[in-house]
């Protein structure tokens, strides 16, 4: 049987986006040609605080924000964790997510992983989004319908 993640409804996704103020972007680099950079820059322009997470660039700044090595290293509350890592790395990111106070686990378009879902659900987390683009959903659910 093929794994297929069931995302929350558009109304719930809209609630996540409307209530969020801070978005940690896992896998963000300073390469402006990447999807992670473009999405982070857009969301920052929409007045979200962006928190870059990249162990190779920890201590540097991207988009004017300090880069952290892990989600759990972020010393303040994060509303959404937007993941730009390959699907096979999602379980590792899910474990890091669980060691933080972050609220919503969001894996970008093209990314899903059954093990990561099970890790999160086993810990009681239901605020999980996979295989959806944060920017596209913001444009569709907030800008177009707002």
PDB file of C-alpha atoms in Angstrom:
ATOM      1  CA  UNK A   1       0.000   0.000   0.000  1.00  0.00           C
ATOM      2  CA  UNK A   2       1.300   3.441  -0.915  1.00  0.00           C
ATOM      3  CA  UNK A   3       1.739   5.998   1.849  1.00  0.00           C
ATOM      4  CA  UNK A   4      -0.372   9.119   1.456  1.00  0.00           C
ATOM      5  CA  UNK A   5      -0.364  11.800   4.124  1.00  0.00           C
ATOM      6  CA  UNK A   6      -3.713  13.438   4.910  1.00  0.00           C
ATOM      7  CA  UNK A   7      -3.260  17.191   5.367  1.00  0.00           C
ATOM      8  CA  UNK A   8      -5.499  19.366   7.523  1.00  0.00           C
ATOM      9  CA  UNK A   9      -8.337  21.242   5.829  1.00  0.00           C
ATOM     10  CA  UNK A  10      -7.760  24.608   4.170  1.00  0.00           C
ATOM     11  CA  UNK A  11      -9.585  26.254   7.092  1.00  0.00           C
ATOM     12  CA  UNK A  12      -7.105  24.760   9.548  1.00  0.00           C
ATOM     13  CA  UNK A  13      -4.141  25.714   7.340  1.00  0.00           C
ATOM     14  CA  UNK A  14      -5.510  29.270   7.184  1.00  0.00           C
ATOM     15  CA  UNK A  15      -5.714  29.315  10.994  1.00  0.00           C
ATOM     16  CA  UNK A  16      -2.086  28.171  11.246  1.00  0.00           C
ATOM     17  CA  UNK A  17      -0.986  30.947   8.878  1.00  0.00           C
ATOM     18  CA  UNK A  18      -3.123  33.674  10.459  1.00  0.00           C
ATOM     19  CA  UNK A  19      -2.074  32.900  14.029  1.00  0.00           C
ATOM     20  CA  UNK A  20       1.648  32.455  13.284  1.00  0.00           C
ATOM     21  CA  UNK A  21       4.206  35.188  13.805  1.00  0.00           C
ATOM     22  CA  UNK A  22       7.453  33.211  13.709  1.00  0.00           C
ATOM     23  CA  UNK A  23       8.571  30.663  11.095  1.00  0.00           C
ATOM     24  CA  UNK A  24      11.723  28.570  11.508  1.00  0.00           C
ATOM     25  CA  UNK A  25      13.011  27.489   8.091  1.00  0.00           C
ATOM     26  CA  UNK A  26      14.991  24.252   8.313  1.00  0.00           C
ATOM     27  CA  UNK A  27      17.498  23.949   5.479  1.00  0.00           C
ATOM     28  CA  UNK A  28      17.623  27.666   4.699  1.00  0.00           C
ATOM     29  CA  UNK A  29      20.912  28.772   3.157  1.00  0.00           C
ATOM     30  CA  UNK A  30      22.197  32.066   1.812  1.00  0.00           C
ATOM     31  CA  UNK A  31      21.832  30.823  -1.783  1.00  0.00           C
ATOM     32  CA  UNK A  32      19.264  33.172  -3.251  1.00  0.00           C
ATOM     33  CA  UNK A  33      18.381  30.772  -6.081  1.00  0.00           C
ATOM     34  CA  UNK A  34      16.910  28.143  -3.741  1.00  0.00           C
ATOM     35  CA  UNK A  35      13.221  27.613  -3.055  1.00  0.00           C
ATOM     36  CA  UNK A  36      13.911  27.823   0.689  1.00  0.00           C
ATOM     37  CA  UNK A  37      15.437  31.280   0.324  1.00  0.00           C
ATOM     38  CA  UNK A  38      12.654  32.539  -1.949  1.00  0.00           C
ATOM     39  CA  UNK A  39       9.882  31.262   0.330  1.00  0.00           C
ATOM     40  CA  UNK A  40      11.601  32.628   3.456  1.00  0.00           C
ATOM     41  CA  UNK A  41      12.156  36.021   1.837  1.00  0.00           C
ATOM     42  CA  UNK A  42       8.516  36.185   0.740  1.00  0.00           C
ATOM     43  CA  UNK A  43       7.181  35.202   4.169  1.00  0.00           C
ATOM     44  CA  UNK A  44       9.488  37.763   5.790  1.00  0.00           C
ATOM     45  CA  UNK A  45       8.035  40.412   3.450  1.00  0.00           C
ATOM     46  CA  UNK A  46       4.577  39.352   4.709  1.00  0.00           C
ATOM     47  CA  UNK A  47       5.687  40.364   8.248  1.00  0.00           C
ATOM     48  CA  UNK A  48       6.601  36.953   9.621  1.00  0.00           C
ATOM     49  CA  UNK A  49       9.799  36.660  11.648  1.00  0.00           C
ATOM     50  CA  UNK A  50      12.020  34.141   9.859  1.00  0.00           C
ATOM     51  CA  UNK A  51      14.393  31.959  11.875  1.00  0.00           C
ATOM     52  CA  UNK A  52      16.992  30.171   9.723  1.00  0.00           C
ATOM     53  CA  UNK A  53      17.970  26.653  10.863  1.00  0.00           C
ATOM     54  CA  UNK A  54      21.089  25.190   9.267  1.00  0.00           C
ATOM     55  CA  UNK A  55      23.871  23.522  11.302  1.00  0.00           C
ATOM     56  CA  UNK A  56      26.510  24.348   8.680  1.00  0.00           C
ATOM     57  CA  UNK A  57      25.734  28.087   8.894  1.00  0.00           C
ATOM     58  CA  UNK A  58      24.907  28.396  12.614  1.00  0.00           C
ATOM     59  CA  UNK A  59      25.989  31.750  14.028  1.00  0.00           C
ATOM     60  CA  UNK A  60      25.865  33.497  10.653  1.00  0.00           C
ATOM     61  CA  UNK A  61      22.965  35.596   9.398  1.00  0.00           C
ATOM     62  CA  UNK A  62      20.563  34.990   6.516  1.00  0.00           C
ATOM     63  CA  UNK A  63      17.949  37.579   5.562  1.00  0.00           C
ATOM     64  CA  UNK A  64      19.206  39.604   8.513  1.00  0.00           C
ATOM     65  CA  UNK A  65      18.377  36.828  11.005  1.00  0.00           C
ATOM     66  CA  UNK A  66      20.707  34.725  13.143  1.00  0.00           C
ATOM     67  CA  UNK A  67      21.044  31.114  11.981  1.00  0.00           C
ATOM     68  CA  UNK A  68      20.553  28.342  14.562  1.00  0.00           C
ATOM     69  CA  UNK A  69      21.978  24.818  14.313  1.00  0.00           C
ATOM     70  CA  UNK A  70      18.760  23.079  15.379  1.00  0.00           C
ATOM     71  CA  UNK A  71      15.135  23.877  16.119  1.00  0.00           C
ATOM     72  CA  UNK A  72      15.633  23.141  19.816  1.00  0.00           C
ATOM     73  CA  UNK A  73      18.494  25.692  19.940  1.00  0.00           C
ATOM     74  CA  UNK A  74      16.092  28.552  19.145  1.00  0.00           C
ATOM     75  CA  UNK A  75      15.665  30.407  22.462  1.00  0.00           C
ATOM     76  CA  UNK A  76      12.163  31.752  21.776  1.00  0.00           C
ATOM     77  CA  UNK A  77       8.774  30.485  20.653  1.00  0.00           C
ATOM     78  CA  UNK A  78       8.342  29.354  17.056  1.00  0.00           C
ATOM     79  CA  UNK A  79       4.908  28.977  15.507  1.00  0.00           C
ATOM     80  CA  UNK A  80       5.671  27.077  12.283  1.00  0.00           C
ATOM     81  CA  UNK A  81       8.682  24.955  11.372  1.00  0.00           C
ATOM     82  CA  UNK A  82       8.933  24.951   7.564  1.00  0.00           C
ATOM     83  CA  UNK A  83      11.171  22.099   6.409  1.00  0.00           C
ATOM     84  CA  UNK A  84      13.293  22.174   3.242  1.00  0.00           C
ATOM     85  CA  UNK A  85      15.178  18.901   3.731  1.00  0.00           C
ATOM     86  CA  UNK A  86      14.820  15.747   1.661  1.00  0.00           C
ATOM     87  CA  UNK A  87      12.061  13.383   2.788  1.00  0.00           C
ATOM     88  CA  UNK A  88      14.508  10.866   4.245  1.00  0.00           C
ATOM     89  CA  UNK A  89      15.654  13.523   6.744  1.00  0.00           C
ATOM     90  CA  UNK A  90      12.148  14.325   8.006  1.00  0.00           C
ATOM     91  CA  UNK A  91      12.282  11.816  10.925  1.00  0.00           C
ATOM     92  CA  UNK A  92      15.435  13.541  12.215  1.00  0.00           C
ATOM     93  CA  UNK A  93      13.775  16.951  11.871  1.00  0.00           C
ATOM     94  CA  UNK A  94      10.621  15.616  13.583  1.00  0.00           C
ATOM     95  CA  UNK A  95      12.688  14.503  16.594  1.00  0.00           C
ATOM     96  CA  UNK A  96      14.337  17.936  16.768  1.00  0.00           C
ATOM     97  CA  UNK A  97      10.878  19.551  16.483  1.00  0.00           C
ATOM     98  CA  UNK A  98       9.661  17.517  19.477  1.00  0.00           C
ATOM     99  CA  UNK A  99      12.504  18.864  21.613  1.00  0.00           C
ATOM    100  CA  UNK A 100      11.263  22.408  21.017  1.00  0.00           C
ATOM    101  CA  UNK A 101       8.081  24.302  21.820  1.00  0.00           C
ATOM    102  CA  UNK A 102       7.297  24.793  18.114  1.00  0.00           C
ATOM    103  CA  UNK A 103       3.635  24.455  17.213  1.00  0.00           C
ATOM    104  CA  UNK A 104       3.260  23.379  13.555  1.00  0.00           C
ATOM    105  CA  UNK A 105       5.470  20.954  11.613  1.00  0.00           C
ATOM    106  CA  UNK A 106       5.265  21.891   7.904  1.00  0.00           C
ATOM    107  CA  UNK A 107       7.164  19.890   5.260  1.00  0.00           C
ATOM    108  CA  UNK A 108       7.387  21.700   1.928  1.00  0.00           C
ATOM    109  CA  UNK A 109       5.912  20.635  -1.401  1.00  0.00           C
ATOM    110  CA  UNK A 110       7.277  17.263  -2.509  1.00  0.00           C
ATOM    111  CA  UNK A 111       8.190  16.207   1.027  1.00  0.00           C
ATOM    112  CA  UNK A 112       6.458  13.629   3.201  1.00  0.00           C
ATOM    113  CA  UNK A 113       7.572  10.732   5.347  1.00  0.00           C
ATOM    114  CA  UNK A 114       5.473   8.163   7.178  1.00  0.00           C
ATOM    115  CA  UNK A 115       8.081   7.608   9.905  1.00  0.00           C
ATOM    116  CA  UNK A 116       8.197  11.351  10.641  1.00  0.00           C
ATOM    117  CA  UNK A 117       4.395  11.427  10.854  1.00  0.00           C
ATOM    118  CA  UNK A 118       4.404   8.477  13.276  1.00  0.00           C
ATOM    119  CA  UNK A 119       7.114  10.101  15.429  1.00  0.00           C
ATOM    120  CA  UNK A 120       5.056  13.290  15.689  1.00  0.00           C
ATOM    121  CA  UNK A 121       1.690  11.592  16.234  1.00  0.00           C
ATOM    122  CA  UNK A 122       3.158   9.212  18.839  1.00  0.00           C
ATOM    123  CA  UNK A 123       4.185  12.305  20.794  1.00  0.00           C
ATOM    124  CA  UNK A 124       0.635  13.660  20.562  1.00  0.00           C
ATOM    125  CA  UNK A 125       1.271  16.205  17.808  1.00  0.00           C
ATOM    126  CA  UNK A 126      -1.585  16.729  15.377  1.00  0.00           C
ATOM    127  CA  UNK A 127      -0.411  20.020  13.846  1.00  0.00           C
ATOM    128  CA  UNK A 128       1.358  18.403  10.895  1.00  0.00           C
ATOM    129  CA  UNK A 129       1.426  19.542   7.265  1.00  0.00           C
ATOM    130  CA  UNK A 130       3.315  17.710   4.520  1.00  0.00           C
ATOM    131  CA  UNK A 131       3.784  18.145   0.784  1.00  0.00           C
ATOM    132  CA  UNK A 132       2.412  21.715   0.778  1.00  0.00           C
ATOM    133  CA  UNK A 133       4.181  24.968  -0.075  1.00  0.00           C
ATOM    134  CA  UNK A 134       3.912  27.601   2.649  1.00  0.00           C
ATOM    135  CA  UNK A 135       4.131  30.467   0.143  1.00  0.00           C
ATOM    136  CA  UNK A 136       1.547  29.001  -2.237  1.00  0.00           C
ATOM    137  CA  UNK A 137      -0.831  28.312   0.637  1.00  0.00           C
ATOM    138  CA  UNK A 138      -0.317  31.827   1.984  1.00  0.00           C
ATOM    139  CA  UNK A 139      -1.134  33.274  -1.440  1.00  0.00           C
ATOM    140  CA  UNK A 140      -4.181  31.004  -1.902  1.00  0.00           C
ATOM    141  CA  UNK A 141      -5.603  31.022   1.625  1.00  0.00           C
ATOM    142  CA  UNK A 142      -4.694  34.476   2.930  1.00  0.00           C
ATOM    143  CA  UNK A 143      -4.161  36.828  -0.008  1.00  0.00           C
ATOM    144  CA  UNK A 144      -6.785  35.483  -2.462  1.00  0.00           C
ATOM    145  CA  UNK A 145      -9.406  34.600   0.138  1.00  0.00           C
ATOM    146  CA  UNK A 146      -8.514  37.323   2.662  1.00  0.00           C
TER     147      UNK A 146
END
